[in-house]
CSV table of C-alpha atoms and ligand atoms in Angstrom, one decimal:
chain,number,residue,atom,x,y,z
A,1,MET,CA,0.6,17.6,-95.6
A,2,ILE,CA,-2.4,17.5,-98.1
A,3,ASP,CA,-2.4,21.4,-97.8
A,4,GLU,CA,1.0,21.4,-99.1
A,5,GLY,CA,0.1,19.2,-101.9
A,6,VAL,CA,-2.8,21.9,-102.8
A,7,GLN,CA,-0.2,24.4,-102.4
A,8,MET,CA,2.3,22.7,-104.9
A,9,HIS,CA,-0.5,22.1,-107.3
A,10,ALA,CA,-1.6,26.0,-107.2
A,11,LEU,CA,1.9,27.0,-107.8
A,12,ALA,CA,2.1,24.5,-110.6
A,13,GLY,CA,-1.1,25.9,-112.1
A,14,GLU,CA,0.3,29.7,-111.8
A,15,LEU,CA,3.5,28.5,-113.9
A,16,PHE,CA,1.3,26.4,-116.0
A,17,PRO,CA,0.4,29.2,-118.8
A,18,ILE,CA,4.0,30.5,-119.1
A,19,CYS,CA,5.8,29.5,-122.6
A,20,ARG,CA,9.2,28.3,-121.7
A,21,SER,CA,12.1,27.0,-123.7
A,22,ILE,CA,15.8,26.3,-123.1
A,23,THR,CA,16.3,30.1,-123.0
A,24,GLY,CA,14.0,33.4,-123.1
A,25,GLU,CA,11.7,35.3,-121.0
A,26,GLY,CA,9.4,32.3,-120.1
A,27,VAL,CA,12.3,30.9,-117.9
A,28,ARG,CA,12.9,34.1,-116.5
A,29,THR,CA,9.3,34.7,-115.4
A,30,THR,CA,9.2,31.2,-114.0
A,31,LEU,CA,12.2,31.8,-111.9
A,32,ARG,CA,11.1,35.0,-110.7
A,33,ARG,CA,7.9,33.3,-109.4
A,34,VAL,CA,10.1,30.6,-107.8
A,35,ALA,CA,12.3,33.3,-106.4
A,36,ARG,CA,9.1,34.6,-104.4
A,37,GLU,CA,9.1,31.3,-102.7
A,38,ILE,CA,12.5,30.4,-101.9
A,39,PRO,CA,15.8,32.6,-102.0
A,40,ILE,CA,17.1,31.3,-105.4
A,41,GLU,CA,19.6,33.3,-107.4
A,42,ILE,CA,19.1,33.8,-111.1
A,43,HIS,CA,21.9,33.4,-113.3
A,44,GLU,CA,22.3,34.5,-116.9
A,45,VAL,CA,25.2,32.6,-119.2
A,46,PRO,CA,25.7,34.8,-122.4
A,47,SER,CA,24.8,32.9,-125.7
A,48,GLY,CA,28.0,31.8,-127.4
A,49,THR,CA,29.8,30.6,-124.1
A,50,HIS,CA,31.6,27.3,-124.8
A,51,VAL,CA,30.5,24.6,-122.4
A,52,HIS,CA,32.5,21.6,-122.8
A,53,ASP,CA,31.3,20.2,-126.5
A,54,TRP,CA,28.6,22.8,-126.6
A,55,ILE,CA,27.7,26.4,-127.1
A,56,VAL,CA,25.1,28.4,-125.5
A,57,PRO,CA,22.5,29.1,-128.0
A,58,ASP,CA,20.9,32.2,-129.3
A,59,GLU,CA,17.8,33.2,-126.9
A,60,TRP,CA,14.7,32.2,-128.2
A,61,ASN,CA,11.5,34.5,-127.7
A,62,VAL,CA,8.0,34.2,-129.2
A,63,ARG,CA,5.4,36.8,-129.3
A,64,ASP,CA,2.7,35.2,-131.6
A,65,ALA,CA,2.2,32.5,-134.2
A,66,TRP,CA,-1.0,31.4,-136.4
A,67,ILE,CA,-1.7,29.9,-139.6
A,68,LYS,CA,-4.9,31.2,-141.4
A,69,GLY,CA,-7.0,29.0,-143.8
A,70,PRO,CA,-7.9,29.9,-147.2
A,71,ASP,CA,-11.1,31.6,-145.7
A,72,GLY,CA,-8.8,34.0,-143.6
A,73,ARG,CA,-9.8,32.3,-140.5
A,74,LYS,CA,-7.3,31.2,-138.0
A,75,VAL,CA,-7.0,27.4,-137.6
A,76,VAL,CA,-4.0,27.2,-135.4
A,77,ASP,CA,-3.3,29.8,-132.8
A,78,PHE,CA,-0.3,30.0,-130.4
A,79,THR,CA,-2.3,32.3,-128.0
A,80,GLU,CA,-4.8,29.2,-127.4
A,81,CYS,CA,-1.9,26.6,-126.7
A,82,ASN,CA,1.7,27.4,-126.5
A,83,LEU,CA,2.5,23.9,-127.7
A,84,HIS,CA,1.2,25.0,-131.2
A,85,VAL,CA,4.5,26.4,-132.2
A,86,VAL,CA,7.4,24.1,-132.5
A,87,GLY,CA,10.1,25.5,-129.8
A,88,TYR,CA,13.0,27.3,-131.3
A,89,SER,CA,10.8,28.0,-134.7
A,90,LYS,CA,12.4,30.6,-136.9
A,91,PRO,CA,10.4,33.8,-137.6
A,92,ILE,CA,8.5,33.4,-141.0
A,93,SER,CA,5.4,35.4,-142.8
A,94,VAL,CA,4.7,33.4,-145.8
A,95,SER,CA,1.8,32.0,-147.9
A,96,MET,CA,2.1,28.3,-149.2
A,97,HIS,CA,-0.1,25.5,-150.4
A,98,LEU,CA,-1.4,23.0,-148.0
A,99,SER,CA,0.5,20.2,-149.4
A,100,GLU,CA,3.6,22.3,-148.8
A,101,LEU,CA,2.5,23.4,-145.3
A,102,ARG,CA,2.0,19.6,-144.3
A,103,HIS,CA,5.8,19.2,-143.9
A,104,HIS,CA,5.7,21.7,-141.3
A,105,LEU,CA,2.7,20.2,-139.2
A,106,TYR,CA,2.6,17.6,-136.5
A,107,SER,CA,0.2,15.7,-134.8
A,108,LEU,CA,-0.6,12.3,-133.2
A,109,PRO,CA,-2.6,9.7,-135.2
A,110,ASP,CA,-3.1,7.7,-132.2
A,111,ASN,CA,-4.2,10.4,-130.0
A,112,PRO,CA,-6.3,12.5,-132.4
A,113,GLU,CA,-7.5,14.8,-129.9
A,114,TRP,CA,-4.1,15.7,-128.5
A,115,VAL,CA,-1.7,18.6,-129.5
A,116,PRO,CA,2.1,17.0,-129.4
A,117,TYR,CA,5.1,18.8,-128.0
A,118,ARG,CA,7.9,19.4,-130.4
A,119,THR,CA,11.3,21.5,-130.4
A,120,GLY,CA,13.8,22.1,-133.0
A,121,TYR,CA,16.3,23.8,-130.7
A,122,TYR,CA,19.4,23.4,-133.1
A,123,ASN,CA,17.6,22.9,-136.5
A,124,ASN,CA,17.0,26.5,-137.9
A,125,SER,CA,13.4,25.3,-139.0
A,126,TRP,CA,9.8,26.2,-138.1
A,127,GLY,CA,6.8,24.3,-137.5
A,128,PHE,CA,3.2,23.8,-135.9
A,129,CYS,CA,1.6,21.3,-133.8
A,130,LEU,CA,-1.9,20.3,-133.7
A,131,THR,CA,-4.5,17.8,-133.3
A,132,GLN,CA,-4.9,15.2,-135.9
A,133,ARG,CA,-8.6,15.9,-135.9
A,134,LYS,CA,-8.0,19.5,-136.9
A,135,LEU,CA,-5.3,18.3,-139.6
A,136,ASP,CA,-7.9,16.3,-141.1
A,137,LEU,CA,-10.3,18.8,-141.5
A,138,LEU,CA,-7.9,21.4,-143.3
A,139,GLU,CA,-9.3,22.2,-146.7
A,140,ASP,CA,-7.2,22.2,-149.7
A,141,GLY,CA,-5.9,25.7,-150.8
A,142,VAL,CA,-3.5,28.3,-150.0
A,143,TYR,CA,-2.7,29.3,-146.1
A,144,GLU,CA,-1.0,32.2,-144.5
A,145,VAL,CA,1.7,31.1,-142.0
A,146,PHE,CA,2.8,33.7,-139.5
A,147,ILE,CA,5.5,33.1,-136.7
A,148,ASP,CA,6.7,36.2,-134.8
A,149,THR,CA,9.8,34.8,-132.8
A,150,GLU,CA,13.1,36.2,-132.1
A,151,LEU,CA,16.3,34.0,-132.2
A,152,SER,CA,19.2,36.5,-131.2
A,153,ALA,CA,22.3,36.7,-128.9
A,154,GLY,CA,21.0,36.9,-125.2
A,155,SER,CA,21.6,34.3,-122.4
A,156,LEU,CA,20.6,31.1,-120.7
A,157,THR,CA,18.9,31.5,-117.6
A,158,TYR,CA,19.2,29.1,-114.6
A,159,GLY,CA,18.4,29.4,-110.9
A,160,GLU,CA,20.3,28.2,-107.9
A,161,LEU,CA,20.0,27.9,-104.3
A,162,VAL,CA,22.6,26.5,-102.0
A,163,ILE,CA,21.6,25.6,-98.5
A,164,PRO,CA,24.8,25.5,-96.3
A,165,GLY,CA,25.3,22.7,-94.0
A,166,GLN,CA,28.0,22.0,-91.5
A,167,THR,CA,30.3,20.2,-94.2
A,168,SER,CA,31.2,21.2,-97.5
A,169,ASP,CA,30.0,18.0,-98.9
A,170,GLU,CA,26.7,18.6,-101.2
A,171,PHE,CA,23.4,16.9,-101.9
A,172,LEU,CA,22.4,18.0,-105.4
A,173,VAL,CA,18.6,18.5,-106.2
A,174,SER,CA,18.1,19.3,-110.0
A,175,CYS,CA,14.8,20.0,-111.9
A,176,HIS,CA,14.7,21.3,-115.6
A,177,VAL,CA,12.5,24.5,-116.2
A,178,CYS,CA,12.5,24.3,-120.2
A,179,HIS,CA,9.1,23.0,-121.0
A,180,PRO,CA,6.2,25.2,-122.0
A,181,SER,CA,2.6,24.2,-120.7
A,182,LEU,CA,3.5,20.6,-119.5
A,183,ALA,CA,2.4,19.7,-115.9
A,184,ASN,CA,4.2,16.6,-114.9
A,185,ASP,CA,7.1,16.9,-117.2
A,186,ASN,CA,8.6,20.0,-115.8
A,187,LEU,CA,6.2,21.8,-113.3
A,188,SER,CA,5.9,18.9,-110.9
A,189,GLY,CA,9.7,18.7,-110.4
A,190,ILE,CA,9.8,22.6,-110.0
A,191,VAL,CA,7.1,22.6,-107.2
A,192,VAL,CA,8.3,19.6,-105.2
A,193,ALA,CA,12.0,21.3,-105.4
A,194,VAL,CA,10.7,24.4,-103.9
A,195,SER,CA,8.7,22.5,-101.2
A,196,LEU,CA,12.0,20.4,-100.4
A,197,ALA,CA,14.0,23.8,-100.4
A,198,ARG,CA,11.5,25.5,-97.9
A,199,HIS,CA,11.6,22.6,-95.4
A,200,LEU,CA,15.4,22.4,-95.6
A,201,LEU,CA,15.7,26.1,-95.3
A,202,ALA,CA,14.0,25.8,-91.8
A,203,ASN,CA,16.1,22.9,-91.0
A,204,SER,CA,19.5,22.5,-92.6
A,205,LYS,CA,21.5,19.4,-92.8
A,206,ARG,CA,24.8,18.0,-92.0
A,207,PHE,CA,25.8,18.5,-95.8
A,208,SER,CA,24.9,21.4,-98.0
A,209,VAL,CA,21.8,21.1,-100.5
A,210,ARG,CA,22.2,22.9,-103.7
A,211,PHE,CA,18.9,23.3,-105.7
A,212,LEU,CA,19.3,23.7,-109.6
A,213,PHE,CA,16.4,24.8,-111.8
A,214,ILE,CA,18.0,24.5,-115.2
A,215,PRO,CA,16.9,24.0,-118.9
A,216,GLY,CA,17.4,20.3,-119.6
A,217,THR,CA,20.7,19.2,-121.3
A,218,ILE,CA,22.2,22.6,-122.3
A,219,GLY,CA,21.5,23.8,-118.7
A,220,SER,CA,23.1,20.9,-116.7
A,221,ILE,CA,26.0,20.8,-119.2
A,222,THR,CA,26.4,24.6,-118.7
A,223,TRP,CA,26.2,24.5,-115.1
A,224,LEU,CA,29.0,21.4,-114.8
A,225,ALA,CA,31.3,23.3,-117.2
A,226,LEU,CA,31.1,26.5,-115.0
A,227,HIS,CA,31.6,24.9,-111.6
A,228,SER,CA,34.2,22.1,-111.9
A,229,ASN,CA,35.5,23.6,-108.6
A,230,VAL,CA,32.0,22.3,-107.2
A,231,VAL,CA,31.1,19.2,-108.8
A,232,GLN,CA,33.7,17.2,-106.8
A,233,ARG,CA,31.9,18.2,-103.5
A,234,ILE,CA,28.5,16.5,-105.0
A,235,LYS,CA,28.2,13.4,-103.0
A,236,HIS,CA,24.6,12.6,-103.5
A,237,GLY,CA,22.2,14.0,-105.9
A,238,LEU,CA,18.5,13.5,-107.2
A,239,VAL,CA,16.9,14.7,-110.5
A,240,LEU,CA,13.1,15.3,-109.7
A,241,THR,CA,10.9,15.0,-112.9
A,242,CYS,CA,7.3,13.8,-113.5
A,243,VAL,CA,6.8,13.4,-110.0
A,244,GLY,CA,3.1,14.4,-110.0
A,245,ASP,CA,1.1,11.8,-111.7
A,246,VAL,CA,-0.9,9.2,-110.0
A,247,GLY,CA,1.5,6.4,-110.9
A,248,ASP,CA,3.6,4.6,-108.4
A,249,PRO,CA,7.2,6.0,-107.7
A,250,THR,CA,10.3,5.1,-109.9
A,251,TYR,CA,13.8,5.3,-108.8
A,252,LYS,CA,16.3,5.2,-111.4
A,253,ARG,CA,19.9,4.3,-110.2
A,254,SER,CA,23.0,6.4,-110.8
A,255,ARG,CA,25.5,5.2,-113.3
A,256,ARG,CA,27.5,3.8,-110.2
A,257,SER,CA,24.3,1.9,-109.0
A,258,ASP,CA,25.7,1.5,-105.7
A,259,ALA,CA,26.2,4.9,-104.5
A,260,THR,CA,24.7,6.0,-101.0
A,261,ILE,CA,21.7,7.8,-102.7
A,262,ASP,CA,21.0,4.3,-104.8
A,263,ARG,CA,21.2,2.4,-101.6
A,264,VAL,CA,19.0,4.9,-99.5
A,265,MET,CA,16.4,4.8,-102.4
A,266,ASN,CA,16.3,1.2,-102.5
A,267,TYR,CA,15.8,1.0,-98.6
A,268,ILE,CA,13.0,3.5,-98.9
A,269,PHE,CA,11.3,1.7,-102.1
A,270,GLN,CA,11.7,-1.8,-100.3
A,271,GLN,CA,9.9,-0.3,-97.1
A,272,ASN,CA,7.3,0.9,-99.3
A,273,GLY,CA,6.8,-2.4,-101.2
A,274,LEU,CA,8.0,-0.7,-104.3
A,275,ASN,CA,11.1,-2.8,-105.0
A,276,GLU,CA,10.0,-3.6,-108.7
A,277,ARG,CA,10.0,0.3,-109.3
A,278,ILE,CA,13.6,0.7,-109.1
A,279,VAL,CA,15.3,0.6,-112.5
A,280,ASP,CA,18.9,0.7,-113.7
A,281,PHE,CA,20.8,3.6,-114.9
A,282,VAL,CA,20.5,4.0,-119.0
A,283,PRO,CA,22.3,7.0,-120.5
A,284,TYR,CA,19.0,8.2,-121.7
A,285,GLY,CA,16.4,10.6,-119.7
A,286,TYR,CA,16.8,13.9,-118.2
A,287,ASP,CA,19.9,15.8,-116.8
A,288,GLU,CA,21.2,12.5,-114.9
A,289,ARG,CA,22.6,11.9,-118.6
A,290,GLN,CA,25.0,14.8,-117.9
A,291,TYR,CA,25.7,14.4,-114.2
A,292,CYS,CA,26.3,10.5,-114.7
A,293,SER,CA,28.3,11.0,-118.0
A,294,LEU,CA,31.5,9.3,-118.1
A,295,GLY,CA,33.7,12.4,-117.1
A,296,PHE,CA,31.6,13.3,-114.1
A,297,ASN,CA,30.1,10.1,-112.9
A,298,LEU,CA,28.4,11.8,-110.1
A,299,PRO,CA,26.2,9.9,-107.6
A,300,VAL,CA,22.8,11.2,-109.0
A,301,GLY,CA,19.9,9.1,-109.3
A,302,VAL,CA,16.1,10.0,-110.5
A,303,LEU,CA,12.9,10.1,-108.7
A,304,SER,CA,9.8,10.1,-111.0
A,305,ARG,CA,6.4,8.4,-111.0
A,306,SER,CA,5.5,7.0,-114.2
A,307,PRO,CA,8.8,7.3,-116.2
A,308,HIS,CA,8.7,9.5,-119.3
A,309,GLY,CA,7.8,7.8,-122.4
A,310,THR,CA,5.6,5.4,-120.8
A,311,PHE,CA,2.6,7.4,-120.3
A,312,PRO,CA,0.6,8.4,-123.5
A,313,GLU,CA,0.1,11.9,-122.2
A,314,TYR,CA,3.9,12.3,-122.2
A,315,HIS,CA,4.9,15.2,-124.4
A,316,THR,CA,1.3,16.4,-125.2
A,317,ASN,CA,-1.3,18.8,-124.3
A,318,ALA,CA,-2.7,16.3,-121.9
A,319,ASP,CA,0.1,16.6,-119.5
A,320,ASN,CA,-2.1,19.1,-118.1
A,321,MET,CA,-2.9,20.1,-114.5
A,322,GLU,CA,-5.4,17.7,-114.4
A,323,PHE,CA,-2.8,14.9,-115.0
A,324,ILE,CA,-1.0,15.8,-111.7
A,325,THR,CA,-2.5,15.6,-108.1
A,326,PRO,CA,-1.8,17.1,-104.7
A,327,ALA,CA,-1.7,13.8,-103.3
A,328,ALA,CA,1.0,12.4,-105.8
A,329,LEU,CA,3.1,15.6,-105.6
A,330,VAL,CA,3.0,15.1,-101.4
A,331,ASP,CA,3.9,11.6,-102.0
A,332,SER,CA,7.0,12.7,-104.1
A,333,LEU,CA,8.0,15.4,-101.7
A,334,ASN,CA,7.9,12.9,-98.8
A,335,MET,CA,10.0,10.3,-100.5
A,336,ALA,CA,12.7,13.1,-101.3
A,337,THR,CA,12.7,14.4,-97.8
A,338,CYS,CA,13.0,10.9,-96.7
A,339,ALA,CA,15.9,10.3,-98.7
A,340,ILE,CA,17.8,13.5,-97.7
A,341,GLU,CA,17.1,12.7,-94.0
A,342,MET,CA,18.3,9.1,-94.4
A,343,VAL,CA,21.5,10.4,-96.3
A,344,ASN,CA,22.2,12.9,-93.6
A,345,ASP,CA,21.7,10.4,-90.7
A,346,ASN,CA,23.8,7.7,-92.5
A,347,CYS,CA,27.0,8.0,-90.7
A,348,THR,CA,30.1,6.0,-90.0
A,349,TYR,CA,31.2,5.5,-86.5
A,350,LYS,CA,34.3,4.0,-84.8
A,351,ASN,CA,33.4,2.0,-81.7
A,352,LEU,CA,35.9,3.1,-79.1
A,353,LYS,CA,35.6,-0.1,-76.7
A,354,PRO,CA,35.7,-2.8,-79.4
A,355,MET,CA,37.3,-5.2,-77.1
A,356,GLY,CA,34.3,-7.2,-75.7
A,357,GLU,CA,30.9,-5.6,-75.2
A,358,PRO,CA,31.4,-2.4,-73.4
A,359,MET,CA,29.3,-2.4,-70.0
A,360,LEU,CA,26.5,-0.4,-71.0
A,361,GLY,CA,24.9,-0.4,-67.6
A,362,LYS,CA,27.7,2.0,-66.6
A,363,VAL,CA,26.5,4.7,-68.7
A,364,GLY,CA,23.1,4.0,-68.0
A,365,LEU,CA,22.3,2.7,-71.4
A,366,TYR,CA,21.5,-1.0,-70.4
A,367,ASP,CA,18.3,-0.3,-68.7
A,368,LYS,CA,16.9,2.4,-71.1
A,369,HIS,CA,16.1,0.4,-73.8
A,370,GLY,CA,12.4,0.9,-74.7
A,371,ALA,CA,12.8,4.7,-74.2
A,372,GLY,CA,15.1,7.2,-75.7
A,373,ARG,CA,16.0,10.2,-78.1
A,374,SER,CA,14.1,8.8,-81.3
A,375,GLY,CA,11.1,7.5,-79.3
A,376,LYS,CA,12.4,4.0,-79.0
A,377,PHE,CA,15.4,2.2,-79.7
A,378,LEU,CA,16.3,-1.5,-78.7
A,379,GLU,CA,19.1,-2.9,-77.1
A,380,LEU,CA,19.6,-5.2,-79.9
A,381,ALA,CA,20.1,-2.1,-82.2
A,382,MET,CA,23.0,-0.8,-79.6
A,383,LEU,CA,24.6,-4.3,-79.9
A,384,TRP,CA,24.6,-4.3,-83.5
A,385,VAL,CA,25.7,-0.6,-84.0
A,386,LEU,CA,28.8,-1.5,-81.6
A,387,ASN,CA,29.6,-4.7,-83.5
A,388,LEU,CA,29.8,-3.0,-86.7
A,389,SER,CA,31.2,0.4,-86.0
A,390,ASP,CA,34.4,-0.3,-87.7
A,391,GLY,CA,34.8,3.2,-89.1
A,392,LYS,CA,33.9,1.7,-92.5
A,393,THR,CA,30.4,0.2,-92.1
A,394,ASP,CA,27.4,2.8,-92.3
A,395,LEU,CA,24.3,2.7,-90.3
A,396,LEU,CA,22.4,1.8,-93.7
A,397,THR,CA,24.2,-1.1,-93.7
A,398,VAL,CA,23.8,-2.0,-90.1
A,399,ALA,CA,20.2,-1.4,-90.7
A,400,GLU,CA,20.1,-3.8,-93.6
A,401,ARG,CA,22.1,-6.3,-91.9
A,402,SER,CA,20.4,-6.4,-88.7
A,403,LYS,CA,16.8,-6.0,-90.3
A,404,ILE,CA,16.4,-3.4,-87.7
A,405,GLY,CA,14.6,-0.2,-88.8
A,406,PHE,CA,16.9,2.6,-89.6
A,407,PRO,CA,15.3,4.8,-87.5
A,408,GLU,CA,16.0,2.7,-84.4
A,409,ILE,CA,19.6,2.2,-85.5
A,410,VAL,CA,20.0,5.9,-86.0
A,411,GLY,CA,18.7,6.5,-82.3
A,412,ALA,CA,21.0,3.7,-80.9
A,413,ALA,CA,23.9,5.2,-82.6
A,414,LEU,CA,23.1,8.8,-81.2
A,415,ALA,CA,22.8,7.3,-77.7
A,416,LEU,CA,26.2,5.6,-78.1
A,417,GLU,CA,27.8,8.7,-79.3
A,418,GLU,CA,26.4,10.7,-76.4
A,419,ALA,CA,27.6,8.2,-74.0
A,420,GLY,CA,31.0,8.6,-75.6
A,421,ILE,CA,31.4,4.9,-76.8
A,422,ILE,CA,31.4,5.3,-80.5
A,423,LEU,CA,32.7,8.3,-82.3
A,424,LYS,CA,31.4,9.7,-85.7
A,425,ASP,CA,33.8,9.6,-88.7
A,426,GLY,CA,34.4,11.4,-91.7
A,427,ASP,CA,32.8,14.6,-90.6
A,428,SER,CA,35.6,16.7,-90.2
A,429,GLN,CA,35.8,18.7,-93.2
A,430,PRO,CA,35.6,22.4,-93.3
A,431,SER,CA,32.5,24.3,-93.5
A,432,LEU,CA,31.2,25.7,-96.7
A,433,GLU,CA,32.1,29.2,-95.8
A,434,LEU,CA,35.6,28.2,-95.0
A,435,GLU,CA,35.8,26.4,-98.3
A,436,LEU,CA,34.7,29.2,-100.3
A,437,GLN,CA,37.4,31.5,-98.8
A,438,SER,CA,40.1,29.2,-100.3
A,439,THR,CA,39.7,29.2,-103.9
A,440,SER,CA,42.3,26.8,-105.0
A,441,HIS,CA,41.7,24.1,-102.6
A,442,THR,CA,39.4,21.3,-103.3
A,443,PRO,CA,38.2,19.0,-100.8
A,444,GLU,CA,39.3,15.4,-100.5
A,445,THR,CA,36.7,12.5,-100.7
A,446,PRO,CA,36.2,11.2,-97.2
B,501,LIG,ZN1,10.1,16.4,-121.5
């Protein structure tokens, strides 16, 4: 698995130099590279499209940007670091005195060696980011400012992959693709999602898994606005962000706080002694803000490591390739994989022989304990499954109540199901293909 961490880190390294924003060639180049790993579809939504209360903005592309000092030498150069130019800066070519230029310069006095990351998507302004150290050295005089950007009608680009399962229910995995050279906040989520998709392509699940590679905020709002027929199929979801730093994992609950994904993550975090790393939903952060907005209230939580804003490197050029590690990426991938496996296995059953205990010996289950389908399962696990299979209680609840491991409970349930003693519930929805054929029908909540 460490090899996989190295692979993920290497892919992040390839994507790192690309100058991304919420629209533009940087996102396309990034998605085209992702498409060489997994079969995503790349979608374009024209500028000016109304999406709920928002409008898809004009497309922004940057070719060059610099500031030349009074001696004619470049003091800030976009080609050295793409964080130097404020995202969505309008084009400009002008000379101005330092006192005036200062209003357009951003630095970090507390971390004088770092370049901050700033954007002004809807401001119609321009600016540069630079180190405090450099700012302090700027001499009085007249500076030449040049920003060669284009802000014009184009489109918003996002990537999507649906891995069909046996039912139309969906698990959503979402990550943002809109930051320039930032490793943890952006690239880590992309590369973990790519690996996760690769695993699921090889081993699809009961439900369908939908991957979204989207620009933050406007991307998720756009997707939600254009997929009202799909939204209700989303029964679970995770936003992956900041999943590459060496900090412990963090899970942020969905707005519902008790959705299956919340309970599954709670279980995984407890098993790993990370109870204190679970935080409640707040309507601030990444695209969970949109998925969990009042009108949607989707069961989507957030997996990260150090939460955004809690590490000083956040939104600076210190969030670089050294800031993320192969081991942390693998650990995050394992957690996300485990969450999807558990949600997949977390069924509800109906005990067909609820009057007293069924005679397990008759179906060869009584003497089988200690060996079985999942390697080992306990007689006690079967008794718990039988006792709680009322058609409403899921296996996760059985595991929690019995204090027997979830895999053992799943193994016991499978054995009982095979023996015809319990029946899986709520799995009778049409497949995704059937669902897609009937355009007007929307699936019922199970
Ligand atoms: Zn960010």
